[in-house]
Each structure stands twice: as structure tokens, then as C-alpha cells.
Short mmCIF file of C-alpha atoms in Angstrom, two decimals:
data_model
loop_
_atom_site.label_atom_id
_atom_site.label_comp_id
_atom_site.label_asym_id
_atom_site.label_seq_id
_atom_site.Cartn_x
_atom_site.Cartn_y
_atom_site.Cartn_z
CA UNK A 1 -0.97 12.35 36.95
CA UNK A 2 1.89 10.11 37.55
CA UNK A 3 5.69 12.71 36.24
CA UNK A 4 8.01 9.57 35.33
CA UNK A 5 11.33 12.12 36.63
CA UNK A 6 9.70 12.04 40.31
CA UNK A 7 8.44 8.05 40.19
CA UNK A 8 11.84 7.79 39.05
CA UNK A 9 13.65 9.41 41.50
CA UNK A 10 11.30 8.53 44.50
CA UNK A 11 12.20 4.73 43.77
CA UNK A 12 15.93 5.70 43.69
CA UNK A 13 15.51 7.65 46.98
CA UNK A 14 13.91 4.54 48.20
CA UNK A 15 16.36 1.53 47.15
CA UNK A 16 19.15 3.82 48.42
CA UNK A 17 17.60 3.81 51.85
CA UNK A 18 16.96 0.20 52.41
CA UNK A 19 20.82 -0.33 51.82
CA UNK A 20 21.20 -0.32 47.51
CA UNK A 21 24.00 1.26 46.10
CA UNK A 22 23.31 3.25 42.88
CA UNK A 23 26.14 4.14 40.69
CA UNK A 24 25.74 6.71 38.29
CA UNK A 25 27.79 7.41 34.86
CA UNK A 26 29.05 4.09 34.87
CA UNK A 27 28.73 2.92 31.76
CA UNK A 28 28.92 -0.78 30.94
CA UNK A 29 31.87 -1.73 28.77
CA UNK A 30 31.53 -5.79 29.24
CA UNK A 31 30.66 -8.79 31.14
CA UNK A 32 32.82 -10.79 33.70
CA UNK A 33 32.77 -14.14 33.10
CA UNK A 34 33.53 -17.08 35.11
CA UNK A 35 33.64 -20.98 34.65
CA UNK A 36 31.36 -22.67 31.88
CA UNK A 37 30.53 -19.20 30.70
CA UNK A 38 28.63 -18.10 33.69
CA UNK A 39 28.08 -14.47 33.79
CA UNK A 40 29.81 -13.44 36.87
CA UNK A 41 29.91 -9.43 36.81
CA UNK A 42 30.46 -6.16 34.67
CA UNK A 43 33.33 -4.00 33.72
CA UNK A 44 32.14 -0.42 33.52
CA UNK A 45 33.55 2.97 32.79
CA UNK A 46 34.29 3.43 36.42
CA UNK A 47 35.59 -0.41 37.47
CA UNK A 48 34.16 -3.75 38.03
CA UNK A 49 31.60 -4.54 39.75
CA UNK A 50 30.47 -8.09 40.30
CA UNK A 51 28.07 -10.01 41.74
CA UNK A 52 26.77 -13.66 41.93
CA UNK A 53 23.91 -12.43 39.49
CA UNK A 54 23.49 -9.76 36.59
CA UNK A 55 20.11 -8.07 35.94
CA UNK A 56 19.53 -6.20 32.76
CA UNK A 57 16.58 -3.54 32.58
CA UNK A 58 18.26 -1.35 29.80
CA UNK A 59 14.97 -0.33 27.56
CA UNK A 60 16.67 0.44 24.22
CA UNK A 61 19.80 -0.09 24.69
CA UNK A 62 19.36 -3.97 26.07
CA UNK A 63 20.46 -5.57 23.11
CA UNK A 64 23.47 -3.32 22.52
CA UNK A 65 24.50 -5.10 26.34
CA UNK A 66 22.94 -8.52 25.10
CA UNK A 67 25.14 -8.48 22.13
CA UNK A 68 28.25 -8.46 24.70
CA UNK A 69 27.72 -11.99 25.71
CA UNK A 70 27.17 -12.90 22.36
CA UNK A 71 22.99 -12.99 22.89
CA UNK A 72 21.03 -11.65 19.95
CA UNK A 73 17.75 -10.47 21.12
CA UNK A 74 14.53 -10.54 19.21
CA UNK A 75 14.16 -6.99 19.95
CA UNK A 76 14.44 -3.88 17.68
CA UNK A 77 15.19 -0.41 18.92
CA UNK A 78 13.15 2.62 17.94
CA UNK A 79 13.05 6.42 18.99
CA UNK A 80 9.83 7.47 21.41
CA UNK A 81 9.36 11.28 20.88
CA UNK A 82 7.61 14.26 23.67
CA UNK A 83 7.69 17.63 23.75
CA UNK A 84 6.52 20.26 25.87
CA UNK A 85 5.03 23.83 25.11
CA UNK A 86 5.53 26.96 26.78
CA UNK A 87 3.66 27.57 30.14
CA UNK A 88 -0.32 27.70 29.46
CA UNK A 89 -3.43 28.51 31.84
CA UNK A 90 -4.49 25.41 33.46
CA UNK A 91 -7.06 23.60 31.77
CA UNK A 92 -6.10 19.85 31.92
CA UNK A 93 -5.77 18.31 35.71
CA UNK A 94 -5.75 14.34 33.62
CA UNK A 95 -4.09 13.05 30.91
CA UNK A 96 -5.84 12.35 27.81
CA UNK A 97 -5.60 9.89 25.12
CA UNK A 98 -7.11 9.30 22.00
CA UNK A 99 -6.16 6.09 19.21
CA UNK A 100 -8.36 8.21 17.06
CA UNK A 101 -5.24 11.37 16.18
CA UNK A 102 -2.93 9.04 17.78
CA UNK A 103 -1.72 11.68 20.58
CA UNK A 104 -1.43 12.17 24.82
CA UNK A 105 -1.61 15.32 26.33
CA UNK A 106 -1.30 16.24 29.99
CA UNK A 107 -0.33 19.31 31.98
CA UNK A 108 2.67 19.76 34.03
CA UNK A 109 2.40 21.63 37.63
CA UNK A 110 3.76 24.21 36.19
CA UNK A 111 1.23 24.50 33.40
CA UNK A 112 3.59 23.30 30.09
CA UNK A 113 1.57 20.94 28.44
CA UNK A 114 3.06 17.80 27.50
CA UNK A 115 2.40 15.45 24.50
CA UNK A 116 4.12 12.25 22.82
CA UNK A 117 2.18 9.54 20.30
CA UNK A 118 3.91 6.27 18.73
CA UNK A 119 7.03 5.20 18.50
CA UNK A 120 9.02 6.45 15.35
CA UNK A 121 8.86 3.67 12.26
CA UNK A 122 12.26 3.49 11.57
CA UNK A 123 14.91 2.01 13.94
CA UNK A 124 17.27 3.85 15.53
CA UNK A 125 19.07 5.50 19.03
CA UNK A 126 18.42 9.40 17.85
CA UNK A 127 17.57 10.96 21.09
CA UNK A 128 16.32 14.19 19.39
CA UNK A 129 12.48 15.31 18.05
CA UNK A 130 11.90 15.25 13.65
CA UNK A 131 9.80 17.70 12.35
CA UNK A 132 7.11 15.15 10.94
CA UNK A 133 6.69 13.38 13.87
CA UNK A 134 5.99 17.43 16.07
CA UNK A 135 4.32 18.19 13.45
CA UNK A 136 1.66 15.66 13.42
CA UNK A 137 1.39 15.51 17.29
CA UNK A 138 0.15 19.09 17.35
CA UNK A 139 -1.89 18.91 14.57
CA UNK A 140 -3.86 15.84 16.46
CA UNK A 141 -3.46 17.75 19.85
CA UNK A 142 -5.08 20.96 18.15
CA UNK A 143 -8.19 18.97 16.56
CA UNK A 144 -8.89 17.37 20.10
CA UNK A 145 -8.53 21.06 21.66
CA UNK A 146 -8.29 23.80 19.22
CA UNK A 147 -7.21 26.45 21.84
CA UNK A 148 -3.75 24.72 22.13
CA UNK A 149 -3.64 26.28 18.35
CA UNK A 150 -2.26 29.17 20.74
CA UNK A 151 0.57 27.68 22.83
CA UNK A 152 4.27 27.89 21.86
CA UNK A 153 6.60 25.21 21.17
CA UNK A 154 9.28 25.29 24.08
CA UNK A 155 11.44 21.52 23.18
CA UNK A 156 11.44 18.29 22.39
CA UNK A 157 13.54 15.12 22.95
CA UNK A 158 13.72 11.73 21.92
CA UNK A 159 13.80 8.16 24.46
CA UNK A 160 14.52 4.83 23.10
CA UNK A 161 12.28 2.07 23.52
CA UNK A 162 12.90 -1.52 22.89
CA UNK A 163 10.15 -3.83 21.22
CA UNK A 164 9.33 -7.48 20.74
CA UNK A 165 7.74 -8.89 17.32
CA UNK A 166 5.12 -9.98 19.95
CA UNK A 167 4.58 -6.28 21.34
CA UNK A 168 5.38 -8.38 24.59
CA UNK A 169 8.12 -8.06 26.82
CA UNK A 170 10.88 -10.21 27.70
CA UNK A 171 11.10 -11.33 31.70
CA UNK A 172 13.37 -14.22 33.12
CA UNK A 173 17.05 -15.83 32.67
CA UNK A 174 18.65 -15.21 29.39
CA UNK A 175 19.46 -19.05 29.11
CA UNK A 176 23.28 -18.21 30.59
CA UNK A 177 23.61 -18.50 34.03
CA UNK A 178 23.64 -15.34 36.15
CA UNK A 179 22.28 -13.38 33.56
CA UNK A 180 18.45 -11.91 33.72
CA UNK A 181 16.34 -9.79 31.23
CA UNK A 182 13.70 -7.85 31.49
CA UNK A 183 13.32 -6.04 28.31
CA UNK A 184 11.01 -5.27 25.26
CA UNK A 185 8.25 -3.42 27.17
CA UNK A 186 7.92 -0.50 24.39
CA UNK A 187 6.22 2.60 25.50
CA UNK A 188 4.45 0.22 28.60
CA UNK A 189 7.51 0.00 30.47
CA UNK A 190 6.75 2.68 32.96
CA UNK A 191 3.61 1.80 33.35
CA UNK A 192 4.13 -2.10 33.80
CA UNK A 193 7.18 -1.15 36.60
CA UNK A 194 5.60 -1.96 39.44
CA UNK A 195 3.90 -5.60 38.77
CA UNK A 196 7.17 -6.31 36.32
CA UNK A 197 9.72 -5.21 39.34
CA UNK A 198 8.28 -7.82 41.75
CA UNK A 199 7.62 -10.65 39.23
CA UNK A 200 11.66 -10.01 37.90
CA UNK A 201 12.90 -9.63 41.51
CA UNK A 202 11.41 -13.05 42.26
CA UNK A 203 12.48 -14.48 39.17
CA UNK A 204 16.06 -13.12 40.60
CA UNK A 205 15.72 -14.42 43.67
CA UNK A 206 14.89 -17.75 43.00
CA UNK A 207 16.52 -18.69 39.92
CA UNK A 208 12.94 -19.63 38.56
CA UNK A 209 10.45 -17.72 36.67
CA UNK A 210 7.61 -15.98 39.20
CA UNK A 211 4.04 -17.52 37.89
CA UNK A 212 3.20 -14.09 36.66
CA UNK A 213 6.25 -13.83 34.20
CA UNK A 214 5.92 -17.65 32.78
CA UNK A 215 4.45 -16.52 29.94
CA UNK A 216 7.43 -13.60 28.83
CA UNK A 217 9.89 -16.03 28.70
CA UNK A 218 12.62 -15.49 25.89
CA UNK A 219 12.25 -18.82 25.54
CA UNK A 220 8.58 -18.45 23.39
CA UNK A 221 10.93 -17.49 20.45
CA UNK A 222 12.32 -20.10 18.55
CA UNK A 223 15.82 -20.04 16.65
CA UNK A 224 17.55 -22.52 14.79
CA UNK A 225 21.13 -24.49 13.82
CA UNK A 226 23.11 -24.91 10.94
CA UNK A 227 23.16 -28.77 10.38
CA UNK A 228 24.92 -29.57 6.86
CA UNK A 229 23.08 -27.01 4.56
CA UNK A 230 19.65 -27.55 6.67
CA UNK A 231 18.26 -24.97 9.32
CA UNK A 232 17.11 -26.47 12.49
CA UNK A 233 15.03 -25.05 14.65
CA UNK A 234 15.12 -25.18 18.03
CA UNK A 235 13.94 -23.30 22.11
CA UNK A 236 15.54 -23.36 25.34
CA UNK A 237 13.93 -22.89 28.49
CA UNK A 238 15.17 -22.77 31.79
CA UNK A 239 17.84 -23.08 33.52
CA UNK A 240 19.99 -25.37 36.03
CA UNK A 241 22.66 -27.94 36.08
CA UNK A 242 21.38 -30.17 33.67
CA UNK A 243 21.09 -29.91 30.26
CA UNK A 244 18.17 -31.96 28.65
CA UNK A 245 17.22 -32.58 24.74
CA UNK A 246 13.51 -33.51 24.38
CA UNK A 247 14.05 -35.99 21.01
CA UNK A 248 10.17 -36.20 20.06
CA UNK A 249 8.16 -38.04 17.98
CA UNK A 250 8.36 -37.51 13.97
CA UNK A 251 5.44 -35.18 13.61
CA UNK A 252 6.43 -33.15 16.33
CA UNK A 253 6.08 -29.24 16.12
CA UNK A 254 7.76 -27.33 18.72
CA UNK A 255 5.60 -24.09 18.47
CA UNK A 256 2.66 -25.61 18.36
CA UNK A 257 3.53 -28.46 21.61
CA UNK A 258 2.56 -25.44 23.63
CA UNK A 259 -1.25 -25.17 22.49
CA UNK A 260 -2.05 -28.32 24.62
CA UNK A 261 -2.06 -27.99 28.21
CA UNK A 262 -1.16 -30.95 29.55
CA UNK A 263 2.12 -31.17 26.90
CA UNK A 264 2.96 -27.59 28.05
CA UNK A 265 2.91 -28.86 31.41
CA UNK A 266 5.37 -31.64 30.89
CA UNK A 267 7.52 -29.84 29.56
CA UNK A 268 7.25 -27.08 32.15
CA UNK A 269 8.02 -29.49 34.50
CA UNK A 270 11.06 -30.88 32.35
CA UNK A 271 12.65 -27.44 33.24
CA UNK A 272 12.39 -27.67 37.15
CA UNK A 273 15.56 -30.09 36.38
CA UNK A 274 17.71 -28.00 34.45
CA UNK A 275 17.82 -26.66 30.48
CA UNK A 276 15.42 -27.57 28.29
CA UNK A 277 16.20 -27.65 24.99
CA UNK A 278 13.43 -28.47 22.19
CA UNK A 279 13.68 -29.04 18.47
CA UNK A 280 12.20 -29.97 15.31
CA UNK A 281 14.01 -32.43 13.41
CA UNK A 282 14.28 -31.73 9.71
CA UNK A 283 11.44 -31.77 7.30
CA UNK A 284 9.09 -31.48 10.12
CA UNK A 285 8.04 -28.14 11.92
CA UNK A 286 9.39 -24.91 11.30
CA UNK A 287 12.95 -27.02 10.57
CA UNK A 288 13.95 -27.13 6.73
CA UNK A 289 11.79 -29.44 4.77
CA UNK A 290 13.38 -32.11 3.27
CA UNK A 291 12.02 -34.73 0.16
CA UNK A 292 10.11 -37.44 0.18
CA UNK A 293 12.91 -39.62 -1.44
CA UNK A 294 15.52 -38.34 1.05
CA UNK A 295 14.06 -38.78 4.60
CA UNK A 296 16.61 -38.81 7.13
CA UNK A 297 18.17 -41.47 8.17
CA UNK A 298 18.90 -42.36 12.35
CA UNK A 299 22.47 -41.24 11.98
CA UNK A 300 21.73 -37.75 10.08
CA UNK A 301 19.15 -37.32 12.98
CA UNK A 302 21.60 -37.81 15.47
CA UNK A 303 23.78 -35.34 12.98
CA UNK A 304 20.61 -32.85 13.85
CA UNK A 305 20.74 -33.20 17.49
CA UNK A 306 24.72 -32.40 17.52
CA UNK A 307 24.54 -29.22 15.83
CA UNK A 308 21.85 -28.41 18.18
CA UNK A 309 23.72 -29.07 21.39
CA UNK A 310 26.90 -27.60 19.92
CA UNK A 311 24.58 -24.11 18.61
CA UNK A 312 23.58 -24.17 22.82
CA UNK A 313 26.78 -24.85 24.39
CA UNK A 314 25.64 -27.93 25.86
CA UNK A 315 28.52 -30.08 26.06
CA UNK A 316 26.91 -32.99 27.96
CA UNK A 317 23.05 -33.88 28.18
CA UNK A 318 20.76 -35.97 29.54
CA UNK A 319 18.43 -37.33 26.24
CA UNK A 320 14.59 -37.28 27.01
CA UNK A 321 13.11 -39.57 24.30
CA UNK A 322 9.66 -40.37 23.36
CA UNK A 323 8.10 -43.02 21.00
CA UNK A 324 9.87 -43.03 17.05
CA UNK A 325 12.53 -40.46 18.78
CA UNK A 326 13.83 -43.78 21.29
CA UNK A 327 15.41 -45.11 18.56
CA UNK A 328 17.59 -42.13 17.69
CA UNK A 329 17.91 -41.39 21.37
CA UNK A 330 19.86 -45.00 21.59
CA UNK A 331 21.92 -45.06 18.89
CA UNK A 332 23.08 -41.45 19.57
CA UNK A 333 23.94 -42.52 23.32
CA UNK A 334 25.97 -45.45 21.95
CA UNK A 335 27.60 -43.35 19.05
CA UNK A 336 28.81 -40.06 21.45
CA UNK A 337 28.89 -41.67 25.20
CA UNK A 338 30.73 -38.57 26.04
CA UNK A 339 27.50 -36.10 25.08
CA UNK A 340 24.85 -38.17 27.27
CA UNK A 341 24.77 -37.74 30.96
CA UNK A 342 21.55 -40.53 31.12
CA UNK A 343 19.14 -41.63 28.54
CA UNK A 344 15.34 -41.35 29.15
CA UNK A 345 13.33 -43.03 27.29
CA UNK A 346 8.87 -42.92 26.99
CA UNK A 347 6.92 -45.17 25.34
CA UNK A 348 9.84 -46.79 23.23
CA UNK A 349 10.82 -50.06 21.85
CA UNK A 350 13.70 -51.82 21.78
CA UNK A 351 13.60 -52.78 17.81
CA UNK A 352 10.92 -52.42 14.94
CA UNK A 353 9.29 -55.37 13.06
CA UNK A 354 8.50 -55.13 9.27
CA UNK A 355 4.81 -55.68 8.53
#
């Protein structure tokens, strides 16, 4: 049986050998920023401390940080209860599990046996046990072994854990530069540390996402912009230099462009250049709907695309344009000069013929 405390400490004792320094009771009070935002450092209870890049690996408290940099996280915070009993004869050299009463138990070395089940419903950062929540962990432990009916109640404590709507984690750049996540595991986290440390550390190291964390980007959730009184929704992927605004075709859907392959791909490979940035233009997609009688016209598209780059920071982009979106991709390069770095342009036309 794994003891998170000695895993714990035993990777500590570890990284502090091969040269890491570990600071303890230093608790972050804000980010260091450099130019165009970049994330350059923290200020903590105990000085700063910068660096050319900023990892987070916070559990619970990830989005409190998050929210320093002005990142809301699709994450919500909820209390993970244990508790321990009073020493008992050995019986249990395993832990066991059961989805039926919804409860763990192990033993400790020392013989306290140890128990936990879900997370609590409601969200909060209570680090203390509630009665209903001990109360129906023993009752499950005592119907899967009635002689724990005997053992005492010695305390109990409260974690927080940090979950995704997905019930997946979060691994990869935050979309600002220098900053990392690697949140939203739940109760897996300590479980999933090993395979997650070396795909984050890669994703650290090279400023790209490791093939085993492609699929946790934050990037799979989708937001949106205010334009006029319409919500637009929008992703970005990646990171880099570049900014770049895929302007699709009409019936595009940016949730659903990932179900084909060979799309994903292309657009995969769109962010080995820099920031992708996707979005459905109104009354199509997950974007506001709009009515029949009032379909955009190319300049409110182009009104749609501003409030996108402006919700993103991107100040200047290069506009990747296919088919009906070439026409919008034009005019908006010869209306704001200033916004487009270079025009791309796939499968357009230079001017439409009435039939």
C-alpha cells in the first residue's frame, strides 16, 4: 500500500538531491509580470522568486492562483474527506474498494485503519470532517466488514480537490506565456503523479504539449466574447509568437471540427506556429443565433472577429481564411491593416457572381 505522506516526502527528498530548491511556507501573493503580459515570476510571503517559466500544480487551490492573472478556470473546488480509527489488530495488508457503499479502507503500519469515499457535493475549502459524510463512511465500511463495528473513531480531516466538468484534468500552457497548469485531477491526482509529472515536465521543457497530454489541453473548453449584445464563442490553443484567427467557412462548428481527424490535424499543426485562436461566427455553432432576416453582414463579421482578438489580447494576427470566410478575411485586412500581420487565404475567390 502506497502512504501519500512518505511518496510525498520521498519525491521531496529526491528533487532536493539532484539540485531543486524547495521552499516551504511561502505562500503565493501574485505573479511577476514582464513585457506583453508574460508571466515572468511570483511574489510570495517570503520574497520573489522568478524564473523564465511558472508551473502551477496547486490541486484546490489552482484557481484561487489562476484568478491572479486574471484566468478563470473551468474548475470547481470541493472538500475530499478521511479519517482514521484508533489502532486495530491487523487484518487488512491491501486496500479495498467498493462503488457498491461507496468507501476505501486500508490499514496503516501501525494498525489505524484508514477510510475516505467521494468528494463532498457542495463546493468549498473546509479542511475539516461533517458528521454526514463520517457517518456514512462507517456505516459502508461496517457492512463490508462488520467487525470494524468495534473500532474507535480517533480523527478526521478534510483535502481539497479540484475538478473539471469533464472529470479530466487540465495539462499544458495556460494560453499566457510562461505560465503552465496542471490541474483538475480530483481524487486521481496522486495516483496519476507519476505519468502526469513526466508528460507536464516535457510540456515545460519544450514549450509544446508532450503527445501524452494533447488531449488535457485547457484549450478543449470553449468560451466566448461580448460582440454588440451577441455571445461569441471562441478556443485558443497553443502558444508562440504568432497569433493566428482561423476565419472558417459559414457552417463551421468549432466543437465539433475536432471529431474529424484529418481537420483536427490541421489545426494541430496550425499551432506549431504560434496561437491558435478558433471561433464560431454568430448564428452558427455554439455562438448566439441570430434571424433569418438579419444575417450578418461582412462588416458585422469582421465586428465578430475584433471582439474576439480584443477578448484574447491579441493585438496583431496573422488571418487564416478558408472558402466563404476569404471574403471577410480581405475586407477585414483592408479595414484594420494594423491587426493583420499576413493574410492566408484556402480555397477563396476573389469576388462572387449572382446566379
Amino acid at each position: 500500500v502506497a502512504r501519500h505522506d512518505k511518496v510525498a516526502w520521498a519525491y521531496a527528498t529526491r528533487a532536493s538531491e539532484l539540485g531543486v530548491d524547495i521552499v516551504e511556507h511561502a505562500g503565493v501573493t501574485g505573479f511577476l509580470r514582464g513585457p506583453g503580459g508574460r508571466v515572468e515570476g511570483v511574489s510570495t510571503t517570503r520574497g520573489e522568486i522568478r524564473g523564465a517559466k511558472v508551473a502551477l500544480a496547486a490541486a484546490g487551490h489552482t484557481s484561487e492562483l489562476a484568478a491572479m492573472v486574471g484566468l478563470r478556470l473551468p474548475l470547481q473546488s470541493h472538500p475530499l474527506q478521511a479519517l482514521v480509527s484508533a489502532l486495530f489488530e491487523p487484518v487488512l495488508d491491501c486496500v479495498v474498494m467498493s462503488n457498491k457503499v461507496h468507501v476505501y479502507v486500508s490499514q496503516a503500519d501501525k494498525g489505524e485503519l484508514v477510510m475516505g469515499a467521494g468528494i463532498d457535493a457542495y463546493n468549498g475549502y473546509a479542511q475539516r470532517g461533517s458528521f454526514h459524510v463520517i457517518e456514512h463512511q462507517l456505516a459502508a465500511a461496517v457492512e463490508l466488514f462488520p467487525v470494524f463495528a468495534h473500532a474507535k473513531l480517533l480523527r478526521t480531516w478534510g483535502g481539497i480537490v479540484d475538478v473539471c466538468p469533464d472529470a479530466s484534468p487540465i495539462v499544458g500552457s495556460s494560453g499566457i506565456e510562461g505560465l503552465f497548469l496542471n490541474c483538475g485531477w480530483g481524487t486521481g491526482g496522486f495516483k496519476a503523479t507519476p505519468g502526469s509529472g513526466w508528460a507536464y515536465a516535457e510540456t515545460i521543457a519544450t514549450g509544446e504539449p508532450s503527445e501524452l497530454a494533447r488531449p488535457f489541453s485547457l484549450g478543449r473548453f470553449t468560451t466566448g466574447a461580448r460582440s454588440g449584445e451577441l455571445f461569441i464563442a471562441y478556443q485558443v490553443l497553443g502558444q508562440g509568437p504568432l497569433d493566428l484567427v482561423y476565419v472558417s467557412e459559414f457552417w463551421h462548428s468549432i466543437e465539433a471540427q475536432w471529431e474529424e481527424p484529418s481537420f483536427a490535424a490541421f489545426l494541430r499543426g496550425l499551432t506549431s506556429f504560434g496561437r491558435l485562436i478558433c471561433f464560431d461566427q454568430r448564428g452558427t455553432g455554439i455562438s448566439d443565433p441570430v434571424a433569418l432576416d438579419q444575417l450578418p453582414t461582412l462588416e458585422v463579421w469582421m465586428d465578430d472577429v475584433r471582439a474576439v482578438m480584443d477578448a484574447v489580447g491579441s493585438r496583431r494576427a496573422v488571418l487564416v481564411t478558408s472558402g466563404g470566410g476569404s471574403a471577410m478575411g480581405m475586407t477585414f485586412a483592408a479595414t484594420y491593416p494594423e491587426k493583420v500581420h499576413a493574410l492566408v487565404i484556402i480555397n477563396g475567390t476573389a469576388r462572387y457572381s449572382p446566379t
